[in-house]
Amino acid sequence: MITRRDLLKTGAALFAGGAVSAAFRPATAAEKASAATRPPLPAPAGVSYAPVVTLNGWTLPWKMEGGVKVFHLVAEPVKREFAPGMIVNCWGYNGSTPGPTIECVEGDRVRILVTNKLPEHTSIHWHGIFLPNGMDGVGGLTQPQIQPGETYVYEFTLRQNGTFMYHPHADEMVQMALGMMGMFIVHPRTPEHPKIDRDYCFILHNFAVHAGTATPDPSVMTDFNMWAFNSRVFPGIDPLVARTGDRVRIRIANLSMHEHPIHIHGTAFEVTGTDAGWIAPSARYKETTLLVPVGNIRVGEFVADAPGDWALHCHKSHHTMNAMGHEVPNMIGVKHDDIARRIRKLVPGYMAMGETGMAEHAAHTAMGHMKLPENTLPMMTGEGPFGPIEMGGMFTVVKVRDAQPPGDYTDPGWYEHPKGTVAWKLEGDIPVPVRQDFKPTPEEDTDQQARSG
């Protein structure tokens, strides 16, 4: 997550270079190597928008050449820390997966150089953007493949505004399975109403990183074990921070192999956009769970009017888990502690789990009783202010605070609940639950008499 030191360093660099529209700041080694959320680049002079914040990512710098915004993407192998304790061999752009977010304004003329440092050819498709056919980036169909060591130039004018993506259209099974993707944000030329105070974006993706390995298996089609926001899994995903009263926009893209119902606690999304643009105000609707289809984008907005730490997660339960075996026997309700004692004579340290549920897995892992395979994360993990959170994968927290300064994205820490606002343990006798007795219908009564003879 952003530190105050990061903000000061970025601000100082921009000041030293003059206005952003006239400066070009190449990505630093720290930006490439870190998985922390980086401060956004400020809007250029003459336009007004809330710069987008890439969750656990960063924005690609650019330079002006003859009225054209020039970006440079480098497709290359990268190492990504999914969460502390797990480093994955991925492919991405400019040292990260997802690649840095491209941020522009409607009407911009853009020139994007793409250099291939992969061991095989690639191409790049600008998902959702209306452009000349020869710029569409489908290898073999609209252009030759970009061979290793080659650089291709894409140039077009942005005729629309909204939320888009970029990804390869070459050997997709491998290149996307290893993390090649990025966001492409186009802001409107005129100010938006209502004004957006905080604008976040991230991409949903899945990886199959088998226990004890470090390279995603591209042959896996649906049975993945790592479910990620921007190639990070809980507890490695940064929180989304807001000030009470802020209007927050979250742009969620999906390049995984499954649809994802992304649920927010404490408020509701107003669904305002897709990868085809903005939804007319009269057609917008509210829901607390935003279903993001494969190869698509959903944009949700809300006013952060309730301070607290609010969960944001995929509502498919297995997508909020980290590495887990999917083909183990179901041991719920099966007494097996006696068998475990006998197995421990052959396998010292063996632990049986699942008789009363899987929550004990998190406790045993946290206490160090259970050694995991190398470079693998616990299925359920994370510590909150009240104990184990027991999550993984696609889970993070939206932190809303009264005192969060405008434009400050630093993590404010855990929420301090006002006295009397936290659920409490009841002491003493437990009241008898209110029950309702149902009298059998005449038909049920007849059937019961017939069965009893």
Short mmCIF file of C-alpha atoms in Angstrom, two decimals:
data_model
loop_
_atom_site.label_atom_id
_atom_site.label_comp_id
_atom_site.label_asym_id
_atom_site.label_seq_id
_atom_site.Cartn_x
_atom_site.Cartn_y
_atom_site.Cartn_z
CA MET A 1 0.00 0.00 0.00
CA ILE A 2 1.07 3.58 -0.53
CA THR A 3 3.21 5.11 2.18
CA ARG A 4 3.46 8.83 2.84
CA ARG A 5 7.11 8.58 1.76
CA ASP A 6 6.00 7.25 -1.65
CA LEU A 7 3.68 10.23 -2.09
CA LEU A 8 6.38 12.72 -1.21
CA LYS A 9 8.90 11.07 -3.54
CA THR A 10 6.43 11.01 -6.45
CA GLY A 11 5.37 14.59 -5.87
CA ALA A 12 8.98 15.75 -5.75
CA ALA A 13 9.81 13.92 -8.99
CA LEU A 14 6.87 15.47 -10.83
CA PHE A 15 7.67 18.94 -9.52
CA ALA A 16 11.27 18.59 -10.64
CA GLY A 17 10.13 17.52 -14.12
CA GLY A 18 7.53 20.23 -14.58
CA ALA A 19 3.98 19.52 -15.72
CA VAL A 20 3.20 15.90 -16.44
CA SER A 21 2.23 16.70 -20.02
CA ALA A 22 5.77 17.87 -20.71
CA ALA A 23 7.66 15.32 -18.67
CA PHE A 24 8.61 11.71 -19.16
CA ARG A 25 9.49 9.71 -16.11
CA PRO A 26 10.62 6.16 -16.83
CA ALA A 27 9.49 3.55 -14.36
CA THR A 28 11.92 3.09 -11.52
CA ALA A 29 13.32 -0.27 -10.53
CA ALA A 30 11.34 0.01 -7.29
CA GLU A 31 8.09 0.48 -9.19
CA LYS A 32 8.80 -2.55 -11.32
CA ALA A 33 9.79 -4.78 -8.45
CA SER A 34 7.21 -3.81 -5.86
CA ALA A 35 3.67 -5.14 -5.65
CA ALA A 36 2.54 -2.16 -3.55
CA THR A 37 -0.18 0.22 -4.74
CA ARG A 38 1.58 3.24 -6.21
CA PRO A 39 0.37 6.85 -6.13
CA PRO A 40 -1.58 7.89 -9.25
CA LEU A 41 -0.15 10.33 -11.79
CA PRO A 42 -1.93 13.71 -11.60
CA ALA A 43 -4.19 14.85 -14.43
CA PRO A 44 -2.45 16.87 -17.16
CA ALA A 45 -3.02 20.61 -17.33
CA GLY A 46 -6.31 21.60 -18.92
CA VAL A 47 -8.40 18.56 -17.94
CA SER A 48 -10.02 17.64 -14.65
CA TYR A 49 -10.52 14.10 -13.42
CA ALA A 50 -9.68 11.87 -10.46
CA PRO A 51 -6.56 9.93 -11.53
CA VAL A 52 -7.09 6.21 -11.44
CA VAL A 53 -5.41 4.16 -8.71
CA THR A 54 -4.33 0.67 -9.79
CA LEU A 55 -4.70 -1.71 -6.87
CA ASN A 56 -1.25 -3.20 -6.14
CA GLY A 57 -0.07 -1.63 -9.36
CA TRP A 58 0.96 1.58 -11.03
CA THR A 59 0.29 3.95 -13.94
CA LEU A 60 2.50 3.98 -17.04
CA PRO A 61 4.31 7.31 -17.55
CA TRP A 62 4.37 8.88 -21.00
CA LYS A 63 5.87 11.74 -22.99
CA MET A 64 4.57 14.13 -25.64
CA GLU A 65 5.99 14.06 -29.18
CA GLY A 66 4.41 16.43 -31.70
CA GLY A 67 1.03 16.38 -29.99
CA VAL A 68 1.02 12.60 -29.54
CA LYS A 69 1.13 10.83 -26.15
CA VAL A 70 3.83 8.20 -26.40
CA PHE A 71 3.81 5.10 -24.19
CA HIS A 72 6.20 2.16 -24.23
CA LEU A 73 5.24 -1.33 -23.09
CA VAL A 74 7.81 -4.10 -22.77
CA ALA A 75 6.46 -7.66 -22.77
CA GLU A 76 8.77 -9.76 -20.60
CA PRO A 77 9.01 -12.49 -17.94
CA VAL A 78 8.48 -11.13 -14.41
CA LYS A 79 8.47 -12.45 -10.90
CA ARG A 80 5.36 -11.52 -8.89
CA GLU A 81 4.87 -11.90 -5.16
CA PHE A 82 1.27 -13.07 -4.84
CA ALA A 83 1.43 -12.61 -1.05
CA PRO A 84 4.30 -12.79 1.45
CA GLY A 85 5.78 -16.28 1.15
CA MET A 86 4.90 -16.97 -2.48
CA ILE A 87 6.80 -15.76 -5.57
CA VAL A 88 5.42 -16.76 -8.98
CA ASN A 89 7.17 -16.89 -12.37
CA CYS A 90 4.84 -14.84 -14.56
CA TRP A 91 4.88 -12.98 -17.84
CA GLY A 92 3.80 -9.34 -17.92
CA TYR A 93 4.73 -5.86 -19.03
CA ASN A 94 7.40 -3.45 -17.76
CA GLY A 95 8.32 -5.71 -14.88
CA SER A 96 4.86 -6.36 -13.45
CA THR A 97 1.65 -8.33 -13.85
CA PRO A 98 -0.72 -6.86 -14.58
CA GLY A 99 1.22 -4.38 -16.67
CA PRO A 100 1.02 -0.70 -15.73
CA THR A 101 -2.29 1.04 -16.36
CA ILE A 102 -2.45 3.27 -19.45
CA GLU A 103 -4.38 6.44 -18.60
CA CYS A 104 -5.52 8.93 -21.26
CA VAL A 105 -8.20 11.48 -22.12
CA GLU A 106 -10.84 11.18 -24.82
CA GLY A 107 -9.53 12.75 -28.01
CA ASP A 108 -5.89 11.97 -27.26
CA ARG A 109 -3.73 10.75 -30.10
CA VAL A 110 -1.67 7.90 -28.62
CA ARG A 111 1.39 6.05 -29.91
CA ILE A 112 2.21 2.85 -28.02
CA LEU A 113 5.49 1.07 -28.63
CA VAL A 114 5.47 -2.64 -27.75
CA THR A 115 8.83 -4.37 -27.36
CA ASN A 116 8.90 -8.15 -27.13
CA LYS A 117 11.39 -9.60 -24.63
CA LEU A 118 9.52 -12.89 -24.32
CA PRO A 119 10.98 -16.18 -25.58
CA GLU A 120 8.18 -16.42 -28.19
CA HIS A 121 6.20 -14.07 -30.44
CA THR A 122 3.32 -11.96 -29.11
CA SER A 123 0.85 -9.23 -30.09
CA ILE A 124 -1.32 -6.82 -28.10
CA HIS A 125 -5.04 -6.21 -28.37
CA TRP A 126 -6.74 -3.04 -27.07
CA HIS A 127 -9.90 -4.61 -25.65
CA GLY A 128 -13.02 -2.48 -26.18
CA ILE A 129 -11.33 0.45 -27.92
CA PHE A 130 -12.67 1.56 -31.30
CA LEU A 131 -9.69 1.93 -33.64
CA PRO A 132 -8.48 1.19 -37.19
CA ASN A 133 -8.60 -2.51 -37.96
CA GLY A 134 -4.84 -2.77 -38.43
CA MET A 135 -4.29 -1.54 -34.87
CA ASP A 136 -6.50 -4.22 -33.28
CA GLY A 137 -3.59 -6.48 -32.41
CA VAL A 138 -4.80 -9.94 -33.42
CA GLY A 139 -1.65 -11.79 -34.46
CA GLY A 140 -1.94 -13.33 -37.90
CA LEU A 141 -5.29 -11.63 -38.60
CA THR A 142 -4.64 -7.89 -38.43
CA GLN A 143 -0.84 -7.82 -38.15
CA PRO A 144 2.23 -10.08 -38.18
CA GLN A 145 3.23 -11.54 -34.82
CA ILE A 146 5.82 -9.49 -32.89
CA GLN A 147 8.90 -11.70 -32.82
CA PRO A 148 11.29 -11.76 -29.84
CA GLY A 149 13.51 -8.68 -29.96
CA GLU A 150 11.14 -6.71 -32.25
CA THR A 151 9.28 -3.51 -31.41
CA TYR A 152 5.93 -2.64 -33.04
CA VAL A 153 4.15 0.73 -33.00
CA TYR A 154 0.42 1.16 -32.51
CA GLU A 155 -1.04 4.63 -33.11
CA PHE A 156 -4.67 5.76 -33.00
CA THR A 157 -6.99 8.48 -31.69
CA LEU A 158 -9.21 7.71 -28.71
CA ARG A 159 -12.77 8.36 -29.90
CA GLN A 160 -14.52 7.23 -26.72
CA ASN A 161 -14.06 7.31 -22.95
CA GLY A 162 -14.49 4.52 -20.45
CA THR A 163 -12.77 1.43 -19.07
CA PHE A 164 -10.81 -0.95 -21.28
CA MET A 165 -8.02 -3.54 -21.16
CA TYR A 166 -4.99 -4.69 -23.09
CA HIS A 167 -3.81 -8.28 -23.48
CA PRO A 168 -2.09 -10.51 -26.07
CA HIS A 169 -3.89 -12.10 -28.98
CA ALA A 170 -1.06 -14.61 -29.52
CA ASP A 171 -0.62 -17.97 -27.80
CA GLU A 172 -3.32 -16.80 -25.39
CA MET A 173 -3.48 -20.04 -23.47
CA VAL A 174 0.08 -19.53 -22.24
CA GLN A 175 0.51 -15.77 -22.28
CA MET A 176 -2.70 -14.90 -20.44
CA ALA A 177 -2.37 -17.87 -18.09
CA LEU A 178 0.99 -16.44 -17.03
CA GLY A 179 -0.42 -12.97 -16.33
CA MET A 180 -0.13 -10.80 -19.45
CA MET A 181 -2.84 -8.14 -19.09
CA GLY A 182 -3.35 -4.50 -18.16
CA MET A 183 -5.99 -1.76 -17.82
CA PHE A 184 -6.55 1.10 -20.29
CA ILE A 185 -8.50 4.03 -18.80
CA VAL A 186 -9.84 6.86 -20.97
CA HIS A 187 -11.24 9.82 -19.05
CA PRO A 188 -13.86 12.14 -20.55
CA ARG A 189 -12.63 15.46 -21.90
CA THR A 190 -15.24 17.41 -19.89
CA PRO A 191 -15.65 17.09 -16.10
CA GLU A 192 -17.99 14.36 -14.85
CA HIS A 193 -21.15 14.92 -12.81
CA PRO A 194 -21.35 13.80 -10.09
CA LYS A 195 -17.67 14.28 -9.44
CA ILE A 196 -15.63 11.16 -8.67
CA ASP A 197 -13.36 11.49 -5.63
CA ARG A 198 -11.55 8.14 -5.79
CA ASP A 199 -11.19 5.95 -8.85
CA TYR A 200 -9.81 2.40 -8.43
CA CYS A 201 -9.22 -0.36 -10.98
CA PHE A 202 -8.16 -4.00 -10.89
CA ILE A 203 -8.31 -7.19 -12.98
CA LEU A 204 -9.69 -10.54 -11.84
CA HIS A 205 -7.57 -13.51 -12.80
CA ASN A 206 -6.85 -17.12 -11.89
CA PHE A 207 -3.64 -19.13 -11.79
CA ALA A 208 -2.81 -22.80 -11.33
CA VAL A 209 0.41 -22.89 -9.33
CA HIS A 210 0.79 -26.43 -8.09
CA ALA A 211 2.08 -26.99 -4.55
CA GLY A 212 5.84 -26.68 -4.35
CA THR A 213 6.18 -25.05 -7.79
CA ALA A 214 6.48 -21.44 -8.96
CA THR A 215 5.27 -21.35 -12.58
CA PRO A 216 1.53 -21.30 -13.45
CA ASP A 217 0.35 -24.37 -15.35
CA PRO A 218 -1.26 -23.12 -18.61
CA SER A 219 -2.84 -26.51 -19.36
CA VAL A 220 -5.33 -26.15 -16.48
CA MET A 221 -8.71 -25.07 -17.86
CA THR A 222 -10.98 -24.48 -14.87
CA ASP A 223 -9.58 -26.03 -11.66
CA PHE A 224 -7.36 -23.17 -10.46
CA ASN A 225 -5.94 -22.70 -6.97
CA MET A 226 -5.01 -19.00 -6.94
CA TRP A 227 -7.74 -16.37 -7.38
CA ALA A 228 -6.33 -12.90 -7.73
CA PHE A 229 -7.05 -9.18 -7.79
CA ASN A 230 -4.26 -7.74 -9.98
CA SER A 231 -2.12 -10.88 -9.52
CA ARG A 232 -2.25 -10.62 -5.72
CA VAL A 233 -4.16 -12.83 -3.28
CA PHE A 234 -5.31 -12.13 0.27
CA PRO A 235 -3.61 -11.17 2.55
CA GLY A 236 -1.34 -9.64 -0.11
CA ILE A 237 -4.04 -7.34 -1.56
CA ASP A 238 -3.97 -3.72 -0.39
CA PRO A 239 -7.12 -2.07 1.02
CA LEU A 240 -9.16 0.46 -0.95
CA VAL A 241 -9.22 3.67 1.09
CA ALA A 242 -11.90 6.40 1.11
CA ARG A 243 -12.88 9.45 3.10
CA THR A 244 -16.41 9.54 4.49
CA GLY A 245 -18.63 11.19 1.88
CA ASP A 246 -16.35 10.38 -1.06
CA ARG A 247 -17.93 9.12 -4.28
CA VAL A 248 -15.88 6.03 -5.09
CA ARG A 249 -15.62 4.31 -8.45
CA ILE A 250 -14.29 0.75 -8.77
CA ARG A 251 -13.53 -0.55 -12.26
CA ILE A 252 -13.30 -4.37 -12.29
CA ALA A 253 -12.11 -6.29 -15.36
CA ASN A 254 -12.17 -10.06 -15.72
CA LEU A 255 -9.60 -12.01 -17.74
CA SER A 256 -9.98 -15.23 -15.76
CA MET A 257 -11.76 -18.39 -16.90
CA HIS A 258 -14.76 -17.89 -14.56
CA GLU A 259 -17.32 -15.17 -13.90
CA HIS A 260 -17.00 -13.54 -10.48
CA PRO A 261 -19.77 -12.10 -8.26
CA ILE A 262 -17.91 -9.30 -6.46
CA HIS A 263 -19.75 -8.42 -3.26
CA ILE A 264 -19.30 -5.25 -1.22
CA HIS A 265 -20.34 -4.91 2.42
CA GLY A 266 -21.91 -1.82 4.00
CA THR A 267 -23.13 -0.16 0.81
CA ALA A 268 -24.35 -0.98 -2.71
CA PHE A 269 -22.82 -0.46 -6.13
CA GLU A 270 -24.57 1.72 -8.66
CA VAL A 271 -23.67 -0.11 -11.88
CA THR A 272 -22.47 2.64 -14.22
CA GLY A 273 -20.37 1.06 -16.93
CA THR A 274 -19.10 -1.92 -18.92
CA ASP A 275 -16.29 -2.40 -21.43
CA ALA A 276 -18.64 -0.86 -24.03
CA GLY A 277 -18.84 2.47 -22.19
CA TRP A 278 -21.11 4.17 -19.70
CA ILE A 279 -24.67 3.13 -18.92
CA ALA A 280 -27.25 5.89 -19.36
CA PRO A 281 -28.24 7.34 -15.96
CA SER A 282 -31.86 6.28 -16.49
CA ALA A 283 -30.77 2.64 -16.96
CA ARG A 284 -28.37 2.36 -14.03
CA TYR A 285 -29.30 0.09 -11.14
CA LYS A 286 -28.04 -0.83 -7.71
CA GLU A 287 -26.88 -4.14 -6.29
CA THR A 288 -24.47 -5.26 -3.62
CA THR A 289 -22.94 -8.00 -5.78
CA LEU A 290 -21.47 -7.04 -9.13
CA LEU A 291 -21.32 -10.03 -11.49
CA VAL A 292 -18.30 -9.59 -13.78
CA PRO A 293 -18.44 -11.93 -16.82
CA VAL A 294 -15.36 -13.43 -18.46
CA GLY A 295 -13.67 -11.03 -20.87
CA ASN A 296 -15.73 -8.12 -19.62
CA ILE A 297 -15.68 -5.13 -17.28
CA ARG A 298 -18.14 -3.79 -14.74
CA VAL A 299 -17.90 -0.38 -13.13
CA GLY A 300 -19.57 0.23 -9.78
CA GLU A 301 -19.88 3.47 -7.85
CA PHE A 302 -21.03 4.33 -4.34
CA VAL A 303 -20.89 7.07 -1.77
CA ALA A 304 -18.74 5.98 1.17
CA ASP A 305 -21.12 7.17 3.86
CA ALA A 306 -20.38 4.63 6.61
CA PRO A 307 -16.96 4.59 8.33
CA GLY A 308 -15.52 1.15 8.98
CA ASP A 309 -13.61 -1.76 7.48
CA TRP A 310 -15.92 -3.26 4.87
CA ALA A 311 -15.15 -6.55 3.11
CA LEU A 312 -14.95 -6.66 -0.70
CA HIS A 313 -14.74 -10.18 -2.14
CA CYS A 314 -15.81 -12.71 -4.72
CA HIS A 315 -18.90 -14.51 -3.48
CA LYS A 316 -17.84 -17.90 -4.86
CA SER A 317 -16.51 -19.43 -1.64
CA HIS A 318 -13.62 -21.32 -3.24
CA HIS A 319 -12.43 -18.07 -4.81
CA THR A 320 -11.72 -16.64 -1.36
CA MET A 321 -9.38 -19.53 -0.58
CA ASN A 322 -5.73 -20.02 -1.46
CA ALA A 323 -4.10 -23.32 -2.43
CA MET A 324 -6.32 -26.25 -1.53
CA GLY A 325 -6.81 -29.86 -2.58
CA HIS A 326 -10.05 -30.29 -4.49
CA GLU A 327 -10.15 -34.06 -4.59
CA VAL A 328 -9.75 -34.99 -0.92
CA PRO A 329 -12.41 -37.13 0.80
CA ASN A 330 -15.16 -35.30 2.68
CA MET A 331 -14.40 -35.84 6.38
CA ILE A 332 -17.09 -33.59 7.87
CA GLY A 333 -18.63 -35.51 10.78
CA VAL A 334 -16.25 -38.47 10.40
CA LYS A 335 -14.49 -39.29 13.66
CA HIS A 336 -10.85 -39.99 12.80
CA ASP A 337 -8.68 -38.75 15.67
CA ASP A 338 -7.98 -42.39 16.63
CA ILE A 339 -6.75 -43.15 13.10
CA ALA A 340 -4.62 -40.00 13.18
CA ARG A 341 -2.87 -41.24 16.32
CA ARG A 342 -1.98 -44.49 14.58
CA ILE A 343 -0.77 -42.70 11.42
CA ARG A 344 1.46 -40.44 13.52
CA LYS A 345 3.41 -43.52 14.57
CA LEU A 346 4.39 -43.90 10.89
CA VAL A 347 4.34 -40.21 9.89
CA PRO A 348 5.43 -38.04 12.83
CA GLY A 349 3.58 -34.74 12.95
CA TYR A 350 0.65 -35.96 10.84
CA MET A 351 -2.52 -33.97 11.56
CA ALA A 352 -6.06 -34.93 10.64
CA MET A 353 -8.51 -32.16 9.88
CA GLY A 354 -12.04 -31.68 8.69
CA GLU A 355 -14.01 -33.62 11.31
CA THR A 356 -15.68 -30.45 12.64
CA GLY A 357 -15.01 -28.13 9.69
CA MET A 358 -11.92 -26.50 8.16
CA ALA A 359 -11.51 -23.51 10.48
CA GLU A 360 -8.88 -25.42 12.45
CA HIS A 361 -6.69 -25.36 9.32
CA ALA A 362 -6.15 -21.60 9.73
CA ALA A 363 -5.39 -21.96 13.43
CA HIS A 364 -2.89 -24.80 12.92
CA THR A 365 -1.16 -22.92 10.09
CA ALA A 366 -0.94 -19.70 12.11
CA MET A 367 0.57 -21.59 15.06
CA GLY A 368 3.14 -23.27 12.84
CA HIS A 369 1.86 -26.77 13.57
CA MET A 370 1.46 -27.57 9.90
CA LYS A 371 4.35 -27.14 7.47
CA LEU A 372 3.24 -26.14 3.99
CA PRO A 373 4.92 -27.19 0.73
CA GLU A 374 7.55 -24.74 -0.46
CA ASN A 375 6.27 -21.52 -2.11
CA THR A 376 2.62 -22.20 -1.24
CA LEU A 377 0.14 -20.15 0.80
CA PRO A 378 -2.28 -21.45 3.43
CA MET A 379 -5.80 -22.13 2.23
CA MET A 380 -7.25 -19.70 4.80
CA THR A 381 -5.21 -16.97 6.39
CA GLY A 382 -5.09 -13.35 7.50
CA GLU A 383 -5.22 -11.78 10.93
CA GLY A 384 -7.73 -9.04 11.80
CA PRO A 385 -8.23 -6.98 14.96
CA PHE A 386 -10.51 -9.69 16.40
CA GLY A 387 -8.59 -12.82 15.28
CA PRO A 388 -8.17 -15.00 12.18
CA ILE A 389 -10.03 -13.69 9.12
CA GLU A 390 -9.85 -17.14 7.44
CA MET A 391 -9.81 -15.89 3.88
CA GLY A 392 -7.54 -16.01 0.85
CA GLY A 393 -7.77 -15.31 -2.87
CA MET A 394 -10.16 -12.58 -3.98
CA PHE A 395 -10.68 -10.74 -0.71
CA THR A 396 -9.75 -7.28 0.53
CA VAL A 397 -11.16 -4.43 2.61
CA VAL A 398 -12.65 -1.02 1.80
CA LYS A 399 -11.52 1.30 4.61
CA VAL A 400 -13.72 4.37 5.10
CA ARG A 401 -12.56 7.02 7.57
CA ASP A 402 -13.84 10.46 8.58
CA ALA A 403 -10.30 11.80 8.91
CA GLN A 404 -8.77 10.38 5.70
CA PRO A 405 -7.39 13.47 3.90
CA PRO A 406 -8.59 14.06 0.34
CA GLY A 407 -6.28 12.33 -2.12
CA ASP A 408 -4.56 10.33 0.63
CA TYR A 409 -4.42 6.61 -0.22
CA THR A 410 -2.32 5.48 2.74
CA ASP A 411 -3.64 2.61 4.85
CA PRO A 412 -5.24 4.10 8.00
CA GLY A 413 -4.97 0.83 9.95
CA TRP A 414 -7.85 -1.08 11.53
CA TYR A 415 -11.11 0.71 12.31
CA GLU A 416 -11.69 1.76 15.91
CA HIS A 417 -15.36 1.01 16.52
CA PRO A 418 -17.35 3.47 18.65
CA LYS A 419 -18.30 2.00 22.01
CA GLY A 420 -21.38 -0.21 21.87
CA THR A 421 -21.29 -0.82 18.10
CA VAL A 422 -19.60 -4.26 18.03
CA ALA A 423 -21.54 -7.52 18.38
CA TRP A 424 -21.01 -8.91 21.88
CA LYS A 425 -20.95 -12.27 23.65
CA LEU A 426 -24.02 -12.95 25.74
CA GLU A 427 -23.23 -13.94 29.31
CA GLY A 428 -25.50 -16.04 31.54
CA ASP A 429 -28.46 -18.18 30.55
CA ILE A 430 -29.27 -18.47 26.87
CA PRO A 431 -32.92 -17.61 26.11
CA VAL A 432 -35.05 -20.29 24.49
CA PRO A 433 -35.33 -19.53 20.75
CA VAL A 434 -38.75 -18.56 19.54
CA ARG A 435 -40.16 -21.47 17.55
CA GLN A 436 -43.19 -22.01 15.37
CA ASP A 437 -45.05 -25.31 15.50
CA PHE A 438 -46.52 -26.41 12.19
CA LYS A 439 -49.65 -28.60 12.30
CA PRO A 440 -49.72 -31.29 9.58
CA THR A 441 -52.13 -30.73 6.72
CA PRO A 442 -54.96 -33.31 6.36
CA GLU A 443 -53.00 -34.96 3.53
CA GLU A 444 -49.80 -35.18 5.59
CA ASP A 445 -51.80 -36.51 8.56
CA THR A 446 -53.35 -39.22 6.35
CA ASP A 447 -49.94 -40.20 4.95
CA GLN A 448 -48.46 -40.41 8.43
CA GLN A 449 -51.30 -42.67 9.63
CA ALA A 450 -50.85 -44.90 6.58
CA ARG A 451 -47.06 -45.22 7.20
CA SER A 452 -47.62 -46.07 10.87
CA GLY A 453 -50.02 -48.82 9.84
#
